[in-house]
């Protein structure tokens, strides 16, 4: 999820808003949010909708989000999805698409194991929630609280289901195809307006059709 969100960030020139990353930063800094989130994250459960919705609402008001953004790991519950609808409405923004990566849970367990090995090899501190017991809880939380969002977004016509079992580059290519009918265009495909040397930000805004 994070790997492909980073690809979307680079390819479409928009920031990656990872709620998990924001929470890990809050934990590292020892903020009030971090203090509240830490034990919940370590147990593989979901942090309260209220905390998460507030973090996201504040983050999407930052200037770097003006031309669009990718939400990585949000929404994860129905109340979050409804809060996101209201947030976007209030800000005059619209949802371009929802990418659902479909992956077999055995494969996920193996991917987490290789992430642990890679982080260890790089000498990076391991995520406390990257272990088999907590992963089981994270998958249970997904089934109980996040899986219903697939139908929610399918019924809105926003869902883009992508087979996440392929290689990283094949999954990225499939996401690119799945987003081809949205207003988002890869940075490299954007043509500058004829005869004009507009700043990148403005050209991008036109391409994404926001606001
Ligand atoms: P991630 O980095 O997306 O795997 O998220 C790591 C952990 O952060 C999750 O297991 C949750 O405990 C918490 N978290 C991240 N995003 C959310 C969210 N949208 N709602 C609730 N908890 C979240």
PDB file of C-alpha atoms and ligand atoms in Angstrom:
ATOM      1  CA  UNK A   1       0.000   0.000   0.000  1.00  0.00           C
ATOM      2  CA  UNK A   2       2.670   2.484   1.039  1.00  0.00           C
ATOM      3  CA  UNK A   3       4.918   1.442  -1.870  1.00  0.00           C
ATOM      4  CA  UNK A   4       2.193   2.028  -4.448  1.00  0.00           C
ATOM      5  CA  UNK A   5       1.039   5.265  -2.789  1.00  0.00           C
ATOM      6  CA  UNK A   6       4.640   6.513  -3.098  1.00  0.00           C
ATOM      7  CA  UNK A   7       4.533   5.579  -6.816  1.00  0.00           C
ATOM      8  CA  UNK A   8       1.287   7.547  -7.218  1.00  0.00           C
ATOM      9  CA  UNK A   9       2.914  10.503  -5.460  1.00  0.00           C
ATOM     10  CA  UNK A  10       5.876  10.507  -7.865  1.00  0.00           C
ATOM     11  CA  UNK A  11       3.882   9.718 -11.000  1.00  0.00           C
ATOM     12  CA  UNK A  12       1.075  12.213 -10.488  1.00  0.00           C
ATOM     13  CA  UNK A  13       3.054  14.884  -8.619  1.00  0.00           C
ATOM     14  CA  UNK A  14       0.761  14.962  -5.586  1.00  0.00           C
ATOM     15  CA  UNK A  15       1.571  14.496  -1.887  1.00  0.00           C
ATOM     16  CA  UNK A  16       1.140  11.126  -0.184  1.00  0.00           C
ATOM     17  CA  UNK A  17      -0.941  11.532   2.967  1.00  0.00           C
ATOM     18  CA  UNK A  18      -0.294   8.393   4.993  1.00  0.00           C
ATOM     19  CA  UNK A  19      -2.291   8.363   8.225  1.00  0.00           C
ATOM     20  CA  UNK A  20      -0.104   5.515   9.548  1.00  0.00           C
ATOM     21  CA  UNK A  21       3.045   7.585   8.894  1.00  0.00           C
ATOM     22  CA  UNK A  22       1.505  10.679  10.530  1.00  0.00           C
ATOM     23  CA  UNK A  23       0.641   8.610  13.599  1.00  0.00           C
ATOM     24  CA  UNK A  24       4.138   7.053  13.747  1.00  0.00           C
ATOM     25  CA  UNK A  25       5.609  10.588  13.621  1.00  0.00           C
ATOM     26  CA  UNK A  26       3.250  11.704  16.406  1.00  0.00           C
ATOM     27  CA  UNK A  27       4.346   8.697  18.496  1.00  0.00           C
ATOM     28  CA  UNK A  28       8.041   9.470  17.844  1.00  0.00           C
ATOM     29  CA  UNK A  29       7.539  13.123  18.830  1.00  0.00           C
ATOM     30  CA  UNK A  30       5.544  12.176  21.898  1.00  0.00           C
ATOM     31  CA  UNK A  31       2.609  14.475  21.086  1.00  0.00           C
ATOM     32  CA  UNK A  32      -0.828  14.095  22.698  1.00  0.00           C
ATOM     33  CA  UNK A  33      -2.113  12.251  19.594  1.00  0.00           C
ATOM     34  CA  UNK A  34       0.954   9.999  19.643  1.00  0.00           C
ATOM     35  CA  UNK A  35       0.431   9.222  23.300  1.00  0.00           C
ATOM     36  CA  UNK A  36      -3.174   8.185  22.644  1.00  0.00           C
ATOM     37  CA  UNK A  37      -2.411   6.229  19.461  1.00  0.00           C
ATOM     38  CA  UNK A  38       0.667   4.280  20.509  1.00  0.00           C
ATOM     39  CA  UNK A  39      -0.817   1.306  22.369  1.00  0.00           C
ATOM     40  CA  UNK A  40      -3.700   0.996  19.886  1.00  0.00           C
ATOM     41  CA  UNK A  41      -1.267   0.812  16.952  1.00  0.00           C
ATOM     42  CA  UNK A  42       1.007  -1.620  18.781  1.00  0.00           C
ATOM     43  CA  UNK A  43      -2.026  -3.878  19.283  1.00  0.00           C
ATOM     44  CA  UNK A  44      -2.912  -3.749  15.574  1.00  0.00           C
ATOM     45  CA  UNK A  45      -6.231  -2.017  16.233  1.00  0.00           C
ATOM     46  CA  UNK A  46      -7.629   1.102  14.650  1.00  0.00           C
ATOM     47  CA  UNK A  47      -7.132   4.530  16.194  1.00  0.00           C
ATOM     48  CA  UNK A  48     -10.382   6.415  16.883  1.00  0.00           C
ATOM     49  CA  UNK A  49     -12.234   7.964  13.968  1.00  0.00           C
ATOM     50  CA  UNK A  50     -12.284  11.281  15.789  1.00  0.00           C
ATOM     51  CA  UNK A  51      -8.477  11.514  16.024  1.00  0.00           C
ATOM     52  CA  UNK A  52      -7.904  10.317  12.466  1.00  0.00           C
ATOM     53  CA  UNK A  53     -10.551  12.562  10.899  1.00  0.00           C
ATOM     54  CA  UNK A  54      -9.079  15.587  12.649  1.00  0.00           C
ATOM     55  CA  UNK A  55      -5.546  14.780  11.464  1.00  0.00           C
ATOM     56  CA  UNK A  56      -6.694  14.355   7.858  1.00  0.00           C
ATOM     57  CA  UNK A  57      -8.892  17.490   7.857  1.00  0.00           C
ATOM     58  CA  UNK A  58      -5.928  19.568   9.050  1.00  0.00           C
ATOM     59  CA  UNK A  59      -3.461  17.956   6.645  1.00  0.00           C
ATOM     60  CA  UNK A  60      -5.520  18.508   3.491  1.00  0.00           C
ATOM     61  CA  UNK A  61      -5.679  22.224   4.288  1.00  0.00           C
ATOM     62  CA  UNK A  62      -1.894  22.451   3.827  1.00  0.00           C
ATOM     63  CA  UNK A  63      -0.818  24.343   0.696  1.00  0.00           C
ATOM     64  CA  UNK A  64       0.860  21.313  -0.936  1.00  0.00           C
ATOM     65  CA  UNK A  65      -2.582  19.645  -1.251  1.00  0.00           C
ATOM     66  CA  UNK A  66      -4.024  22.345  -3.490  1.00  0.00           C
ATOM     67  CA  UNK A  67      -3.590  20.272  -6.670  1.00  0.00           C
ATOM     68  CA  UNK A  68      -4.759  16.985  -5.213  1.00  0.00           C
ATOM     69  CA  UNK A  69      -3.385  14.277  -2.919  1.00  0.00           C
ATOM     70  CA  UNK A  70      -3.339  10.539  -2.357  1.00  0.00           C
ATOM     71  CA  UNK A  71      -4.769   9.311   0.930  1.00  0.00           C
ATOM     72  CA  UNK A  72      -2.769   6.247   1.978  1.00  0.00           C
ATOM     73  CA  UNK A  73      -4.557   4.152   4.608  1.00  0.00           C
ATOM     74  CA  UNK A  74      -7.555   6.445   4.988  1.00  0.00           C
ATOM     75  CA  UNK A  75     -10.526   6.019   5.240  1.00  0.00           C
ATOM     76  CA  UNK A  76     -10.480   2.690   7.084  1.00  0.00           C
ATOM     77  CA  UNK A  77     -13.999   2.701   8.584  1.00  0.00           C
ATOM     78  CA  UNK A  78     -17.457   3.676   7.363  1.00  0.00           C
ATOM     79  CA  UNK A  79     -17.649   6.724   9.698  1.00  0.00           C
ATOM     80  CA  UNK A  80     -14.258   7.845   8.293  1.00  0.00           C
ATOM     81  CA  UNK A  81     -15.552   7.480   4.725  1.00  0.00           C
ATOM     82  CA  UNK A  82     -18.627   9.554   5.610  1.00  0.00           C
ATOM     83  CA  UNK A  83     -16.450  12.158   7.342  1.00  0.00           C
ATOM     84  CA  UNK A  84     -14.246  12.300   4.228  1.00  0.00           C
ATOM     85  CA  UNK A  85     -17.319  12.888   2.036  1.00  0.00           C
ATOM     86  CA  UNK A  86     -18.322  15.822   4.251  1.00  0.00           C
ATOM     87  CA  UNK A  87     -14.752  17.181   4.374  1.00  0.00           C
ATOM     88  CA  UNK A  88     -14.386  17.138   0.595  1.00  0.00           C
ATOM     89  CA  UNK A  89     -17.862  18.689   0.165  1.00  0.00           C
ATOM     90  CA  UNK A  90     -17.046  21.520   2.542  1.00  0.00           C
ATOM     91  CA  UNK A  91     -13.765  22.211   0.762  1.00  0.00           C
ATOM     92  CA  UNK A  92     -15.307  21.986  -2.719  1.00  0.00           C
ATOM     93  CA  UNK A  93     -13.162  18.974  -3.635  1.00  0.00           C
ATOM     94  CA  UNK A  94     -14.176  15.692  -5.206  1.00  0.00           C
ATOM     95  CA  UNK A  95     -12.957  12.136  -4.921  1.00  0.00           C
ATOM     96  CA  UNK A  96     -11.330  11.000  -8.172  1.00  0.00           C
ATOM     97  CA  UNK A  97     -11.055   7.309  -7.370  1.00  0.00           C
ATOM     98  CA  UNK A  98     -10.467   4.694  -4.712  1.00  0.00           C
ATOM     99  CA  UNK A  99      -7.803   2.069  -5.349  1.00  0.00           C
ATOM    100  CA  UNK A 100      -8.403  -1.252  -3.598  1.00  0.00           C
ATOM    101  CA  UNK A 101      -5.351  -3.529  -3.681  1.00  0.00           C
ATOM    102  CA  UNK A 102      -6.537  -7.121  -3.579  1.00  0.00           C
ATOM    103  CA  UNK A 103      -3.990  -9.406  -1.918  1.00  0.00           C
ATOM    104  CA  UNK A 104      -4.191 -12.882  -0.473  1.00  0.00           C
ATOM    105  CA  UNK A 105      -3.560 -12.767   3.302  1.00  0.00           C
ATOM    106  CA  UNK A 106      -0.786 -15.411   3.120  1.00  0.00           C
ATOM    107  CA  UNK A 107       1.069 -13.182   0.671  1.00  0.00           C
ATOM    108  CA  UNK A 108       0.642 -10.229   3.032  1.00  0.00           C
ATOM    109  CA  UNK A 109       2.213 -12.202   5.859  1.00  0.00           C
ATOM    110  CA  UNK A 110       5.203 -12.985   3.610  1.00  0.00           C
ATOM    111  CA  UNK A 111       5.502  -9.350   2.480  1.00  0.00           C
ATOM    112  CA  UNK A 112       5.560  -8.137   6.071  1.00  0.00           C
ATOM    113  CA  UNK A 113       8.257 -10.732   6.836  1.00  0.00           C
ATOM    114  CA  UNK A 114      10.395  -9.410   3.974  1.00  0.00           C
ATOM    115  CA  UNK A 115       9.788  -5.786   5.058  1.00  0.00           C
ATOM    116  CA  UNK A 116      11.087  -6.737   8.506  1.00  0.00           C
ATOM    117  CA  UNK A 117      14.201  -8.364   6.952  1.00  0.00           C
ATOM    118  CA  UNK A 118      14.859  -5.354   4.701  1.00  0.00           C
ATOM    119  CA  UNK A 119      14.489  -2.862   7.560  1.00  0.00           C
ATOM    120  CA  UNK A 120      16.757  -4.978   9.734  1.00  0.00           C
ATOM    121  CA  UNK A 121      19.383  -5.128   6.950  1.00  0.00           C
ATOM    122  CA  UNK A 122      19.260  -1.321   6.620  1.00  0.00           C
ATOM    123  CA  UNK A 123      19.639  -0.966  10.383  1.00  0.00           C
ATOM    124  CA  UNK A 124      16.272   0.803  10.671  1.00  0.00           C
ATOM    125  CA  UNK A 125      14.124   0.437  13.775  1.00  0.00           C
ATOM    126  CA  UNK A 126      11.353  -2.132  13.215  1.00  0.00           C
ATOM    127  CA  UNK A 127       7.677  -1.224  13.380  1.00  0.00           C
ATOM    128  CA  UNK A 128       6.277  -2.652  16.620  1.00  0.00           C
ATOM    129  CA  UNK A 129       3.163  -3.772  14.675  1.00  0.00           C
ATOM    130  CA  UNK A 130       5.179  -5.780  12.110  1.00  0.00           C
ATOM    131  CA  UNK A 131       5.039  -9.161  13.811  1.00  0.00           C
ATOM    132  CA  UNK A 132       2.844 -12.221  13.192  1.00  0.00           C
ATOM    133  CA  UNK A 133       0.507 -11.777  16.204  1.00  0.00           C
ATOM    134  CA  UNK A 134      -0.183  -8.094  15.597  1.00  0.00           C
ATOM    135  CA  UNK A 135      -0.527  -8.716  11.876  1.00  0.00           C
ATOM    136  CA  UNK A 136      -3.325 -11.161  12.627  1.00  0.00           C
ATOM    137  CA  UNK A 137      -5.119  -8.409  14.535  1.00  0.00           C
ATOM    138  CA  UNK A 138      -4.502  -5.896  11.715  1.00  0.00           C
ATOM    139  CA  UNK A 139      -6.045  -8.323   9.214  1.00  0.00           C
ATOM    140  CA  UNK A 140      -9.019  -8.879  11.554  1.00  0.00           C
ATOM    141  CA  UNK A 141      -9.486  -5.100  11.858  1.00  0.00           C
ATOM    142  CA  UNK A 142      -9.387  -4.867   8.071  1.00  0.00           C
ATOM    143  CA  UNK A 143     -12.053  -7.568   7.665  1.00  0.00           C
ATOM    144  CA  UNK A 144     -14.357  -6.159  10.333  1.00  0.00           C
ATOM    145  CA  UNK A 145     -14.003  -2.421   9.778  1.00  0.00           C
ATOM    146  CA  UNK A 146     -12.390  -1.656   6.422  1.00  0.00           C
ATOM    147  CA  UNK A 147     -13.677  -4.339   4.033  1.00  0.00           C
ATOM    148  CA  UNK A 148     -17.234  -2.840   4.060  1.00  0.00           C
ATOM    149  CA  UNK A 149     -15.779   0.226   2.338  1.00  0.00           C
ATOM    150  CA  UNK A 150     -15.332  -1.816  -0.845  1.00  0.00           C
ATOM    151  CA  UNK A 151     -19.114  -1.945  -1.312  1.00  0.00           C
ATOM    152  CA  UNK A 152     -19.484   1.644  -0.159  1.00  0.00           C
ATOM    153  CA  UNK A 153     -17.189   2.923  -2.903  1.00  0.00           C
ATOM    154  CA  UNK A 154     -18.370   0.396  -5.478  1.00  0.00           C
ATOM    155  CA  UNK A 155     -21.925   1.696  -5.102  1.00  0.00           C
ATOM    156  CA  UNK A 156     -20.636   5.230  -5.707  1.00  0.00           C
ATOM    157  CA  UNK A 157     -18.836   4.085  -8.860  1.00  0.00           C
ATOM    158  CA  UNK A 158     -15.491   5.169  -7.368  1.00  0.00           C
ATOM    159  CA  UNK A 159     -13.899   1.769  -6.743  1.00  0.00           C
ATOM    160  CA  UNK A 160     -10.862   0.711  -8.770  1.00  0.00           C
ATOM    161  CA  UNK A 161     -10.017  -2.843  -7.751  1.00  0.00           C
ATOM    162  CA  UNK A 162      -6.440  -3.806  -8.664  1.00  0.00           C
ATOM    163  CA  UNK A 163      -4.778  -7.212  -8.360  1.00  0.00           C
ATOM    164  CA  UNK A 164      -2.052  -6.598  -5.781  1.00  0.00           C
ATOM    165  CA  UNK A 165      -0.451 -10.029  -6.149  1.00  0.00           C
ATOM    166  CA  UNK A 166       1.700  -9.087  -9.147  1.00  0.00           C
ATOM    167  CA  UNK A 167       5.179  -7.502  -9.031  1.00  0.00           C
ATOM    168  CA  UNK A 168       5.556  -3.933  -7.747  1.00  0.00           C
ATOM    169  CA  UNK A 169       5.922  -2.549 -11.293  1.00  0.00           C
ATOM    170  CA  UNK A 170       2.980  -4.555 -12.650  1.00  0.00           C
ATOM    171  CA  UNK A 171       0.740  -3.397  -9.801  1.00  0.00           C
ATOM    172  CA  UNK A 172       1.831   0.200 -10.471  1.00  0.00           C
ATOM    173  CA  UNK A 173       1.001  -0.194 -14.174  1.00  0.00           C
ATOM    174  CA  UNK A 174      -2.431  -1.597 -13.285  1.00  0.00           C
ATOM    175  CA  UNK A 175      -3.082   1.355 -10.954  1.00  0.00           C
ATOM    176  CA  UNK A 176      -2.088   3.701 -13.792  1.00  0.00           C
ATOM    177  CA  UNK A 177      -4.652   2.017 -16.071  1.00  0.00           C
ATOM    178  CA  UNK A 178      -7.285   2.088 -13.318  1.00  0.00           C
ATOM    179  CA  UNK A 179      -6.822   5.848 -12.903  1.00  0.00           C
ATOM    180  CA  UNK A 180      -6.769   6.602 -16.634  1.00  0.00           C
ATOM    181  CA  UNK A 181     -10.452   7.616 -16.639  1.00  0.00           C
ATOM    182  CA  UNK A 182      -9.981  10.148 -13.820  1.00  0.00           C
ATOM    183  CA  UNK A 183      -8.877  13.740 -14.214  1.00  0.00           C
ATOM    184  CA  UNK A 184      -5.422  12.815 -12.914  1.00  0.00           C
ATOM    185  CA  UNK A 185      -2.648  12.726 -15.487  1.00  0.00           C
ATOM    186  CA  UNK A 186       0.911  11.527 -14.951  1.00  0.00           C
ATOM    187  CA  UNK A 187       3.285  14.490 -14.638  1.00  0.00           C
ATOM    188  CA  UNK A 188       5.199  13.411 -17.755  1.00  0.00           C
ATOM    189  CA  UNK A 189       2.036  13.398 -19.924  1.00  0.00           C
ATOM    190  CA  UNK A 190       0.959  16.907 -19.054  1.00  0.00           C
ATOM    191  CA  UNK A 191       1.294  19.316 -21.952  1.00  0.00           C
ATOM    192  CA  UNK A 192       2.008  22.947 -21.135  1.00  0.00           C
ATOM    193  CA  UNK A 193      -0.677  25.314 -22.495  1.00  0.00           C
ATOM    194  CA  UNK A 194       0.254  26.539 -25.988  1.00  0.00           C
ATOM    195  CA  UNK A 195       2.527  29.580 -25.967  1.00  0.00           C
ATOM    196  CA  UNK A 196       2.373  29.918 -22.205  1.00  0.00           C
ATOM    197  CA  UNK A 197       4.996  29.200 -19.606  1.00  0.00           C
ATOM    198  CA  UNK A 198       2.756  28.572 -16.673  1.00  0.00           C
ATOM    199  CA  UNK A 199       4.137  27.514 -13.338  1.00  0.00           C
ATOM    200  CA  UNK A 200       3.883  23.757 -12.853  1.00  0.00           C
ATOM    201  CA  UNK A 201       1.316  24.186 -10.074  1.00  0.00           C
ATOM    202  CA  UNK A 202      -1.195  25.916 -12.338  1.00  0.00           C
ATOM    203  CA  UNK A 203      -0.800  23.486 -15.206  1.00  0.00           C
ATOM    204  CA  UNK A 204      -1.334  20.666 -12.781  1.00  0.00           C
ATOM    205  CA  UNK A 205      -4.417  22.286 -11.304  1.00  0.00           C
ATOM    206  CA  UNK A 206      -5.982  22.488 -14.739  1.00  0.00           C
ATOM    207  CA  UNK A 207      -5.086  18.872 -15.419  1.00  0.00           C
ATOM    208  CA  UNK A 208      -6.716  17.581 -12.286  1.00  0.00           C
ATOM    209  CA  UNK A 209      -9.743  19.836 -12.699  1.00  0.00           C
ATOM    210  CA  UNK A 210      -9.883  20.675  -9.044  1.00  0.00           C
ATOM    211  CA  UNK A 211     -11.723  23.656  -7.545  1.00  0.00           C
TER     212      UNK A 211
HETATM  213  P1  LIG B   1      -0.459   1.767   8.222  1.00  0.00           P
HETATM  214  O1  LIG B   1       0.867   2.450   8.218  1.00  0.00           O
HETATM  215  O2  LIG B   1      -1.421   2.332   7.216  1.00  0.00           O
HETATM  216  O3  LIG B   1      -0.331   0.277   8.132  1.00  0.00           O
HETATM  217  O4  LIG B   1      -1.110   2.073   9.656  1.00  0.00           O
HETATM  218  C1  LIG B   1      -0.500   1.618  10.840  1.00  0.00           C
HETATM  219  C2  LIG B   1      -1.476   1.705  12.007  1.00  0.00           C
HETATM  220  O5  LIG B   1      -1.878   3.055  12.210  1.00  0.00           O
HETATM  221  C3  LIG B   1      -2.781   0.930  11.804  1.00  0.00           C
HETATM  222  O6  LIG B   1      -2.659  -0.433  12.135  1.00  0.00           O
HETATM  223  C4  LIG B   1      -3.690   1.683  12.787  1.00  0.00           C
HETATM  224  O7  LIG B   1      -3.428   1.337  14.127  1.00  0.00           O
HETATM  225  C5  LIG B   1      -3.251   3.119  12.590  1.00  0.00           C
HETATM  226  N1  LIG B   1      -4.003   3.776  11.479  1.00  0.00           N
HETATM  227  C6  LIG B   1      -3.515   4.202  10.288  1.00  0.00           C
HETATM  228  N2  LIG B   1      -4.484   4.734   9.531  1.00  0.00           N
HETATM  229  C7  LIG B   1      -5.623   4.628  10.259  1.00  0.00           C
HETATM  230  C8  LIG B   1      -6.972   4.982  10.021  1.00  0.00           C
HETATM  231  N3  LIG B   1      -7.357   5.550   8.865  1.00  0.00           N
HETATM  232  N4  LIG B   1      -7.886   4.722  11.004  1.00  0.00           N
HETATM  233  C9  LIG B   1      -7.518   4.148  12.168  1.00  0.00           C
HETATM  234  N5  LIG B   1      -6.269   3.782  12.461  1.00  0.00           N
HETATM  235  C10 LIG B   1      -5.313   4.016  11.512  1.00  0.00           C
END
